[in-house]
Amino acid sequence: MMTYSHQHCDGSVIALPVGKVVCIGQNYQDHIAEMQSKTAAEPLFFIKPSTALCPLVPSFAIPANRGAVHNELEIAVLIAKPLSQASTEQVAAAIWGYSLALDLTLRDVQSSLKQLGRPWELAKGFDGACPVAGFVPAATLAHPQQLDFSLNVNGIERQHGNSATMIRGISQLISEMSQHFTLLPGDMVLTGTPAGVGPLHIGDQLQIQMADYFTVTTKVS
Ligand code: ZN
């Protein structure tokens, strides 16, 4: 298995442990529409284990023979301080930085699980289910709630989002997560995917951009 540690976008290792990944489903209206999902007032939170984390570059692997594997490009937030029942102010003070990650999803498996009323771990928590890029320190990212990001697959734009269109803003959703799950230093939060999810295939070339902060290229292996 690929070893993983959180990295600064300059390539240096961040001195934080590798923890769980707390995620939100249905945080962008355009993705809810494309999935024809039912929504509720209560947020849809789920967790990927630390073993789902892997480096996004120079390549990442997808499971074979488990049906469609979909890209969900999401803003990732690295937590540096414990957060339990935290206010949005406490959340803001606990963020190490921001990056982009893929919430890889076995879509056919997830559809079967949904039909059976079962939880999503098999579809979202497998080894390597969360490739992540290096983090931009919070102090150098002026407006995280106005952050543009995009995914090109084989030269064609597939996803283009901006955090300004989130249903729950970043501090708000992390505050809500911390009412249920204590976040520890080294944990990561995924903030939901905009529209444009679709199948990835071995050999696909991906270009992933976070505004003017970074652009990385990677490959599905
Ligand atoms: Zn997602």
PDB file of C-alpha atoms and ligand atoms in Angstrom:
ATOM      1  CA  MET A   1       0.000   0.000   0.000  1.00  0.00           C
ATOM      2  CA  MET A   2       1.174   3.523  -0.841  1.00  0.00           C
ATOM      3  CA  THR A   3       2.420   5.322   2.271  1.00  0.00           C
ATOM      4  CA  TYR A   4       0.916   8.731   2.820  1.00  0.00           C
ATOM      5  CA  SER A   5       1.744  11.788   4.887  1.00  0.00           C
ATOM      6  CA  HIS A   6       0.163  15.225   4.646  1.00  0.00           C
ATOM      7  CA  GLN A   7       2.283  17.502   2.472  1.00  0.00           C
ATOM      8  CA  HIS A   8       2.681  21.233   2.001  1.00  0.00           C
ATOM      9  CA  CYS A   9       2.065  22.223  -1.635  1.00  0.00           C
ATOM     10  CA  ASP A  10       5.816  22.987  -1.802  1.00  0.00           C
ATOM     11  CA  GLY A  11       6.433  19.248  -1.297  1.00  0.00           C
ATOM     12  CA  SER A  12       7.621  19.314   2.325  1.00  0.00           C
ATOM     13  CA  VAL A  13       6.010  16.990   4.867  1.00  0.00           C
ATOM     14  CA  ILE A  14       3.583  18.532   7.391  1.00  0.00           C
ATOM     15  CA  ALA A  15       4.245  17.471  10.992  1.00  0.00           C
ATOM     16  CA  LEU A  16       0.726  16.211  11.684  1.00  0.00           C
ATOM     17  CA  PRO A  17      -0.485  12.610  12.001  1.00  0.00           C
ATOM     18  CA  VAL A  18      -2.698  11.082   9.305  1.00  0.00           C
ATOM     19  CA  GLY A  19      -6.222  10.820  10.670  1.00  0.00           C
ATOM     20  CA  LYS A  20      -9.751  10.193   9.523  1.00  0.00           C
ATOM     21  CA  VAL A  21     -11.502  12.032   6.698  1.00  0.00           C
ATOM     22  CA  VAL A  22     -14.903  13.503   7.561  1.00  0.00           C
ATOM     23  CA  CYS A  23     -17.029  14.204   4.486  1.00  0.00           C
ATOM     24  CA  ILE A  24     -20.305  15.837   3.531  1.00  0.00           C
ATOM     25  CA  GLY A  25     -22.589  14.611   0.765  1.00  0.00           C
ATOM     26  CA  GLN A  26     -24.916  16.995  -1.093  1.00  0.00           C
ATOM     27  CA  ASN A  27     -23.263  20.361  -0.441  1.00  0.00           C
ATOM     28  CA  TYR A  28     -23.687  21.817  -3.955  1.00  0.00           C
ATOM     29  CA  GLN A  29     -27.110  22.218  -5.572  1.00  0.00           C
ATOM     30  CA  ASP A  30     -25.854  21.326  -9.078  1.00  0.00           C
ATOM     31  CA  HIS A  31     -24.556  17.932  -7.847  1.00  0.00           C
ATOM     32  CA  ILE A  32     -27.809  17.203  -5.968  1.00  0.00           C
ATOM     33  CA  ALA A  33     -29.655  17.884  -9.254  1.00  0.00           C
ATOM     34  CA  GLU A  34     -27.410  15.611 -11.356  1.00  0.00           C
ATOM     35  CA  MET A  35     -27.834  12.750  -8.850  1.00  0.00           C
ATOM     36  CA  GLN A  36     -31.598  13.379  -8.503  1.00  0.00           C
ATOM     37  CA  SER A  37     -30.997  13.005  -4.779  1.00  0.00           C
ATOM     38  CA  LYS A  38     -33.533  13.471  -2.037  1.00  0.00           C
ATOM     39  CA  THR A  39     -32.346  16.127   0.428  1.00  0.00           C
ATOM     40  CA  ALA A  40     -33.079  16.681   4.099  1.00  0.00           C
ATOM     41  CA  ALA A  41     -32.465  19.456   6.606  1.00  0.00           C
ATOM     42  CA  GLU A  42     -29.978  17.238   8.454  1.00  0.00           C
ATOM     43  CA  PRO A  43     -26.573  17.189   6.763  1.00  0.00           C
ATOM     44  CA  LEU A  44     -25.314  13.936   5.194  1.00  0.00           C
ATOM     45  CA  PHE A  45     -21.979  13.248   6.910  1.00  0.00           C
ATOM     46  CA  PHE A  46     -19.803  10.179   6.428  1.00  0.00           C
ATOM     47  CA  ILE A  47     -16.239   9.143   7.258  1.00  0.00           C
ATOM     48  CA  LYS A  48     -13.421   7.629   5.253  1.00  0.00           C
ATOM     49  CA  PRO A  49     -10.729   5.876   7.325  1.00  0.00           C
ATOM     50  CA  SER A  50      -7.134   7.149   7.361  1.00  0.00           C
ATOM     51  CA  THR A  51      -6.194   4.186   5.133  1.00  0.00           C
ATOM     52  CA  ALA A  52      -8.240   5.771   2.310  1.00  0.00           C
ATOM     53  CA  LEU A  53      -5.682   8.593   2.034  1.00  0.00           C
ATOM     54  CA  CYS A  54      -3.026   8.406  -0.682  1.00  0.00           C
ATOM     55  CA  PRO A  55      -0.977  10.870  -2.723  1.00  0.00           C
ATOM     56  CA  LEU A  56      -2.805  12.377  -5.720  1.00  0.00           C
ATOM     57  CA  VAL A  57       0.415  12.736  -7.743  1.00  0.00           C
ATOM     58  CA  PRO A  58       2.150  11.413  -9.768  1.00  0.00           C
ATOM     59  CA  SER A  59      -0.527   8.727 -10.158  1.00  0.00           C
ATOM     60  CA  PHE A  60      -3.193   6.904  -8.162  1.00  0.00           C
ATOM     61  CA  ALA A  61      -4.857   3.509  -8.497  1.00  0.00           C
ATOM     62  CA  ILE A  62      -8.560   2.675  -8.806  1.00  0.00           C
ATOM     63  CA  PRO A  63     -10.205  -0.638  -7.883  1.00  0.00           C
ATOM     64  CA  ALA A  64     -10.643  -3.147 -10.689  1.00  0.00           C
ATOM     65  CA  ASN A  65     -13.814  -5.192 -11.260  1.00  0.00           C
ATOM     66  CA  ARG A  66     -15.989  -3.251  -8.803  1.00  0.00           C
ATOM     67  CA  GLY A  67     -18.011  -1.291 -11.358  1.00  0.00           C
ATOM     68  CA  ALA A  68     -17.795   2.422 -12.111  1.00  0.00           C
ATOM     69  CA  VAL A  69     -15.312   4.523 -10.108  1.00  0.00           C
ATOM     70  CA  HIS A  70     -16.414   8.174 -10.139  1.00  0.00           C
ATOM     71  CA  ASN A  71     -14.404  11.338  -9.616  1.00  0.00           C
ATOM     72  CA  GLU A  72     -15.706  13.808  -7.023  1.00  0.00           C
ATOM     73  CA  LEU A  73     -13.262  16.724  -6.833  1.00  0.00           C
ATOM     74  CA  GLU A  74     -13.609  18.510  -3.496  1.00  0.00           C
ATOM     75  CA  ILE A  75     -11.917  21.188  -1.423  1.00  0.00           C
ATOM     76  CA  ALA A  76     -10.017  19.442   1.394  1.00  0.00           C
ATOM     77  CA  VAL A  77      -9.366  21.111   4.750  1.00  0.00           C
ATOM     78  CA  LEU A  78      -6.550  19.967   7.043  1.00  0.00           C
ATOM     79  CA  ILE A  79      -7.275  20.291  10.770  1.00  0.00           C
ATOM     80  CA  ALA A  80      -4.453  21.291  13.131  1.00  0.00           C
ATOM     81  CA  LYS A  81      -6.204  21.547  16.526  1.00  0.00           C
ATOM     82  CA  PRO A  82      -8.823  19.437  18.330  1.00  0.00           C
ATOM     83  CA  LEU A  83     -12.407  20.505  17.586  1.00  0.00           C
ATOM     84  CA  SER A  84     -15.312  19.267  19.657  1.00  0.00           C
ATOM     85  CA  GLN A  85     -18.680  21.067  19.574  1.00  0.00           C
ATOM     86  CA  ALA A  86     -16.721  23.954  18.126  1.00  0.00           C
ATOM     87  CA  SER A  87     -17.939  27.412  17.134  1.00  0.00           C
ATOM     88  CA  THR A  88     -17.169  28.726  13.642  1.00  0.00           C
ATOM     89  CA  GLU A  89     -14.526  30.992  15.240  1.00  0.00           C
ATOM     90  CA  GLN A  90     -12.829  27.977  16.847  1.00  0.00           C
ATOM     91  CA  VAL A  91     -12.960  26.174  13.490  1.00  0.00           C
ATOM     92  CA  ALA A  92     -11.314  29.097  11.684  1.00  0.00           C
ATOM     93  CA  ALA A  93      -8.452  29.062  14.210  1.00  0.00           C
ATOM     94  CA  ALA A  94      -7.920  25.298  13.827  1.00  0.00           C
ATOM     95  CA  ILE A  95      -7.437  25.083  10.041  1.00  0.00           C
ATOM     96  CA  TRP A  96      -3.877  24.279   8.861  1.00  0.00           C
ATOM     97  CA  GLY A  97      -4.684  24.773   5.203  1.00  0.00           C
ATOM     98  CA  TYR A  98      -6.601  23.892   2.065  1.00  0.00           C
ATOM     99  CA  SER A  99      -6.123  21.535  -0.846  1.00  0.00           C
ATOM    100  CA  LEU A 100      -8.064  19.464  -3.350  1.00  0.00           C
ATOM    101  CA  ALA A 101      -8.884  15.778  -3.029  1.00  0.00           C
ATOM    102  CA  LEU A 102     -10.838  13.163  -4.954  1.00  0.00           C
ATOM    103  CA  ASP A 103     -13.673  11.521  -3.031  1.00  0.00           C
ATOM    104  CA  LEU A 104     -13.410   8.387  -5.195  1.00  0.00           C
ATOM    105  CA  THR A 105     -16.734   6.587  -5.224  1.00  0.00           C
ATOM    106  CA  LEU A 106     -17.644   3.096  -6.424  1.00  0.00           C
ATOM    107  CA  ARG A 107     -20.903   4.372  -7.915  1.00  0.00           C
ATOM    108  CA  ASP A 108     -22.462   1.002  -8.802  1.00  0.00           C
ATOM    109  CA  VAL A 109     -21.634  -0.370  -5.350  1.00  0.00           C
ATOM    110  CA  GLN A 110     -23.058   2.783  -3.750  1.00  0.00           C
ATOM    111  CA  SER A 111     -26.304   2.457  -5.747  1.00  0.00           C
ATOM    112  CA  SER A 112     -26.743  -1.141  -4.530  1.00  0.00           C
ATOM    113  CA  LEU A 113     -26.011  -0.102  -0.941  1.00  0.00           C
ATOM    114  CA  LYS A 114     -28.536   2.754  -1.168  1.00  0.00           C
ATOM    115  CA  GLN A 115     -31.218   0.351  -2.451  1.00  0.00           C
ATOM    116  CA  LEU A 116     -30.541  -1.977   0.488  1.00  0.00           C
ATOM    117  CA  GLY A 117     -30.563   0.917   2.963  1.00  0.00           C
ATOM    118  CA  ARG A 118     -26.990   0.131   3.962  1.00  0.00           C
ATOM    119  CA  PRO A 119     -24.138   2.526   4.844  1.00  0.00           C
ATOM    120  CA  TRP A 120     -21.626   3.623   2.222  1.00  0.00           C
ATOM    121  CA  GLU A 121     -18.253   2.426   3.550  1.00  0.00           C
ATOM    122  CA  LEU A 122     -17.715  -0.212   0.841  1.00  0.00           C
ATOM    123  CA  ALA A 123     -18.276   2.431  -1.854  1.00  0.00           C
ATOM    124  CA  LYS A 124     -16.308   5.283  -0.289  1.00  0.00           C
ATOM    125  CA  GLY A 125     -13.882   3.966   2.335  1.00  0.00           C
ATOM    126  CA  PHE A 126     -11.704   1.494   0.441  1.00  0.00           C
ATOM    127  CA  ASP A 127      -7.887   1.724   0.451  1.00  0.00           C
ATOM    128  CA  GLY A 128      -6.843   4.614  -1.786  1.00  0.00           C
ATOM    129  CA  ALA A 129     -10.358   6.131  -1.931  1.00  0.00           C
ATOM    130  CA  CYS A 130      -9.048   9.606  -1.129  1.00  0.00           C
ATOM    131  CA  PRO A 131      -6.126  10.842  -3.274  1.00  0.00           C
ATOM    132  CA  VAL A 132      -5.129  14.297  -2.018  1.00  0.00           C
ATOM    133  CA  ALA A 133      -2.765  17.053  -3.234  1.00  0.00           C
ATOM    134  CA  GLY A 134      -0.457  19.212  -1.101  1.00  0.00           C
ATOM    135  CA  PHE A 135      -1.937  21.818   1.232  1.00  0.00           C
ATOM    136  CA  VAL A 136      -1.794  25.594   0.901  1.00  0.00           C
ATOM    137  CA  PRO A 137      -1.395  27.163   4.384  1.00  0.00           C
ATOM    138  CA  ALA A 138      -4.516  28.984   5.586  1.00  0.00           C
ATOM    139  CA  ALA A 139      -2.544  32.201   6.113  1.00  0.00           C
ATOM    140  CA  THR A 140      -1.720  32.426   2.389  1.00  0.00           C
ATOM    141  CA  LEU A 141      -5.239  31.654   1.162  1.00  0.00           C
ATOM    142  CA  ALA A 142      -7.142  34.913   1.411  1.00  0.00           C
ATOM    143  CA  HIS A 143     -10.721  33.860   0.574  1.00  0.00           C
ATOM    144  CA  PRO A 144     -11.415  30.130   1.100  1.00  0.00           C
ATOM    145  CA  GLN A 145     -15.129  30.741   0.614  1.00  0.00           C
ATOM    146  CA  GLN A 146     -14.513  32.161  -2.883  1.00  0.00           C
ATOM    147  CA  LEU A 147     -12.197  29.438  -4.141  1.00  0.00           C
ATOM    148  CA  ASP A 148     -12.331  28.305  -7.757  1.00  0.00           C
ATOM    149  CA  PHE A 149     -11.304  24.736  -8.648  1.00  0.00           C
ATOM    150  CA  SER A 150     -11.505  22.427 -11.632  1.00  0.00           C
ATOM    151  CA  LEU A 151     -10.795  18.961 -13.005  1.00  0.00           C
ATOM    152  CA  ASN A 152      -9.864  18.198 -16.604  1.00  0.00           C
ATOM    153  CA  VAL A 153      -9.881  14.571 -17.764  1.00  0.00           C
ATOM    154  CA  ASN A 154      -7.886  13.853 -20.943  1.00  0.00           C
ATOM    155  CA  GLY A 155      -7.933  17.569 -21.797  1.00  0.00           C
ATOM    156  CA  ILE A 156     -11.693  18.085 -21.374  1.00  0.00           C
ATOM    157  CA  GLU A 157     -13.136  20.005 -18.423  1.00  0.00           C
ATOM    158  CA  ARG A 158     -15.306  17.696 -16.328  1.00  0.00           C
ATOM    159  CA  GLN A 159     -15.772  19.598 -13.057  1.00  0.00           C
ATOM    160  CA  HIS A 160     -15.603  23.299 -12.260  1.00  0.00           C
ATOM    161  CA  GLY A 161     -16.662  24.512  -8.844  1.00  0.00           C
ATOM    162  CA  ASN A 162     -16.423  27.511  -6.571  1.00  0.00           C
ATOM    163  CA  SER A 163     -16.771  27.336  -2.807  1.00  0.00           C
ATOM    164  CA  ALA A 164     -19.015  30.427  -2.946  1.00  0.00           C
ATOM    165  CA  THR A 165     -21.828  28.120  -4.155  1.00  0.00           C
ATOM    166  CA  MET A 166     -21.634  25.656  -1.230  1.00  0.00           C
ATOM    167  CA  ILE A 167     -24.911  25.100   0.621  1.00  0.00           C
ATOM    168  CA  ARG A 168     -23.029  24.954   3.942  1.00  0.00           C
ATOM    169  CA  GLY A 169     -19.923  27.127   4.094  1.00  0.00           C
ATOM    170  CA  ILE A 170     -16.627  25.609   5.232  1.00  0.00           C
ATOM    171  CA  SER A 171     -16.551  26.893   8.843  1.00  0.00           C
ATOM    172  CA  GLN A 172     -20.256  26.164   9.300  1.00  0.00           C
ATOM    173  CA  LEU A 173     -20.044  22.575   8.083  1.00  0.00           C
ATOM    174  CA  ILE A 174     -16.924  21.795  10.154  1.00  0.00           C
ATOM    175  CA  SER A 175     -18.632  23.283  13.209  1.00  0.00           C
ATOM    176  CA  GLU A 176     -21.631  21.003  12.545  1.00  0.00           C
ATOM    177  CA  MET A 177     -19.382  17.960  12.017  1.00  0.00           C
ATOM    178  CA  SER A 178     -17.718  18.667  15.377  1.00  0.00           C
ATOM    179  CA  GLN A 179     -21.103  18.380  17.124  1.00  0.00           C
ATOM    180  CA  HIS A 180     -21.062  14.663  16.179  1.00  0.00           C
ATOM    181  CA  PHE A 181     -17.386  13.720  15.722  1.00  0.00           C
ATOM    182  CA  THR A 182     -14.381  15.190  17.527  1.00  0.00           C
ATOM    183  CA  LEU A 183     -11.857  16.302  14.930  1.00  0.00           C
ATOM    184  CA  LEU A 184      -8.220  15.762  15.872  1.00  0.00           C
ATOM    185  CA  PRO A 185      -4.989  17.296  14.548  1.00  0.00           C
ATOM    186  CA  GLY A 186      -4.230  15.578  11.230  1.00  0.00           C
ATOM    187  CA  ASP A 187      -7.867  14.836  10.416  1.00  0.00           C
ATOM    188  CA  MET A 188      -9.143  16.096   7.081  1.00  0.00           C
ATOM    189  CA  VAL A 189     -12.522  17.412   6.011  1.00  0.00           C
ATOM    190  CA  LEU A 190     -13.988  17.037   2.515  1.00  0.00           C
ATOM    191  CA  THR A 191     -16.494  19.743   1.662  1.00  0.00           C
ATOM    192  CA  GLY A 192     -18.610  18.109  -1.057  1.00  0.00           C
ATOM    193  CA  THR A 193     -18.491  17.849  -4.826  1.00  0.00           C
ATOM    194  CA  PRO A 194     -19.950  20.152  -7.451  1.00  0.00           C
ATOM    195  CA  ALA A 195     -21.572  18.638 -10.561  1.00  0.00           C
ATOM    196  CA  GLY A 196     -19.611  16.684 -13.146  1.00  0.00           C
ATOM    197  CA  VAL A 197     -19.045  13.326 -11.465  1.00  0.00           C
ATOM    198  CA  GLY A 198     -18.308  10.523 -13.914  1.00  0.00           C
ATOM    199  CA  PRO A 199     -16.335   7.342 -14.491  1.00  0.00           C
ATOM    200  CA  LEU A 200     -12.529   7.234 -14.406  1.00  0.00           C
ATOM    201  CA  HIS A 201     -10.525   4.688 -16.383  1.00  0.00           C
ATOM    202  CA  ILE A 202      -6.987   3.377 -16.123  1.00  0.00           C
ATOM    203  CA  GLY A 203      -4.729   5.586 -18.233  1.00  0.00           C
ATOM    204  CA  ASP A 204      -6.843   8.759 -17.846  1.00  0.00           C
ATOM    205  CA  GLN A 205      -4.727  11.926 -17.582  1.00  0.00           C
ATOM    206  CA  LEU A 206      -6.055  14.402 -15.030  1.00  0.00           C
ATOM    207  CA  GLN A 207      -5.284  18.078 -14.532  1.00  0.00           C
ATOM    208  CA  ILE A 208      -6.466  19.510 -11.232  1.00  0.00           C
ATOM    209  CA  GLN A 209      -6.363  23.226 -10.480  1.00  0.00           C
ATOM    210  CA  MET A 210      -7.031  25.250  -7.329  1.00  0.00           C
ATOM    211  CA  ALA A 211      -7.373  28.878  -8.488  1.00  0.00           C
ATOM    212  CA  ASP A 212      -3.908  30.461  -8.825  1.00  0.00           C
ATOM    213  CA  TYR A 213      -2.519  28.377  -5.942  1.00  0.00           C
ATOM    214  CA  PHE A 214      -1.582  25.208  -7.793  1.00  0.00           C
ATOM    215  CA  THR A 215      -2.179  23.052 -10.852  1.00  0.00           C
ATOM    216  CA  VAL A 216      -1.156  19.389 -10.761  1.00  0.00           C
ATOM    217  CA  THR A 217      -1.264  16.676 -13.382  1.00  0.00           C
ATOM    218  CA  THR A 218      -1.749  13.040 -12.496  1.00  0.00           C
ATOM    219  CA  LYS A 219      -2.726   9.742 -14.037  1.00  0.00           C
ATOM    220  CA  VAL A 220      -5.089   6.887 -13.172  1.00  0.00           C
ATOM    221  CA  SER A 221      -2.991   3.728 -12.858  1.00  0.00           C
TER     222      SER A 221
HETATM  223 ZN    ZN B   1     -18.084  13.558  -2.177  1.00  0.00          ZN
END
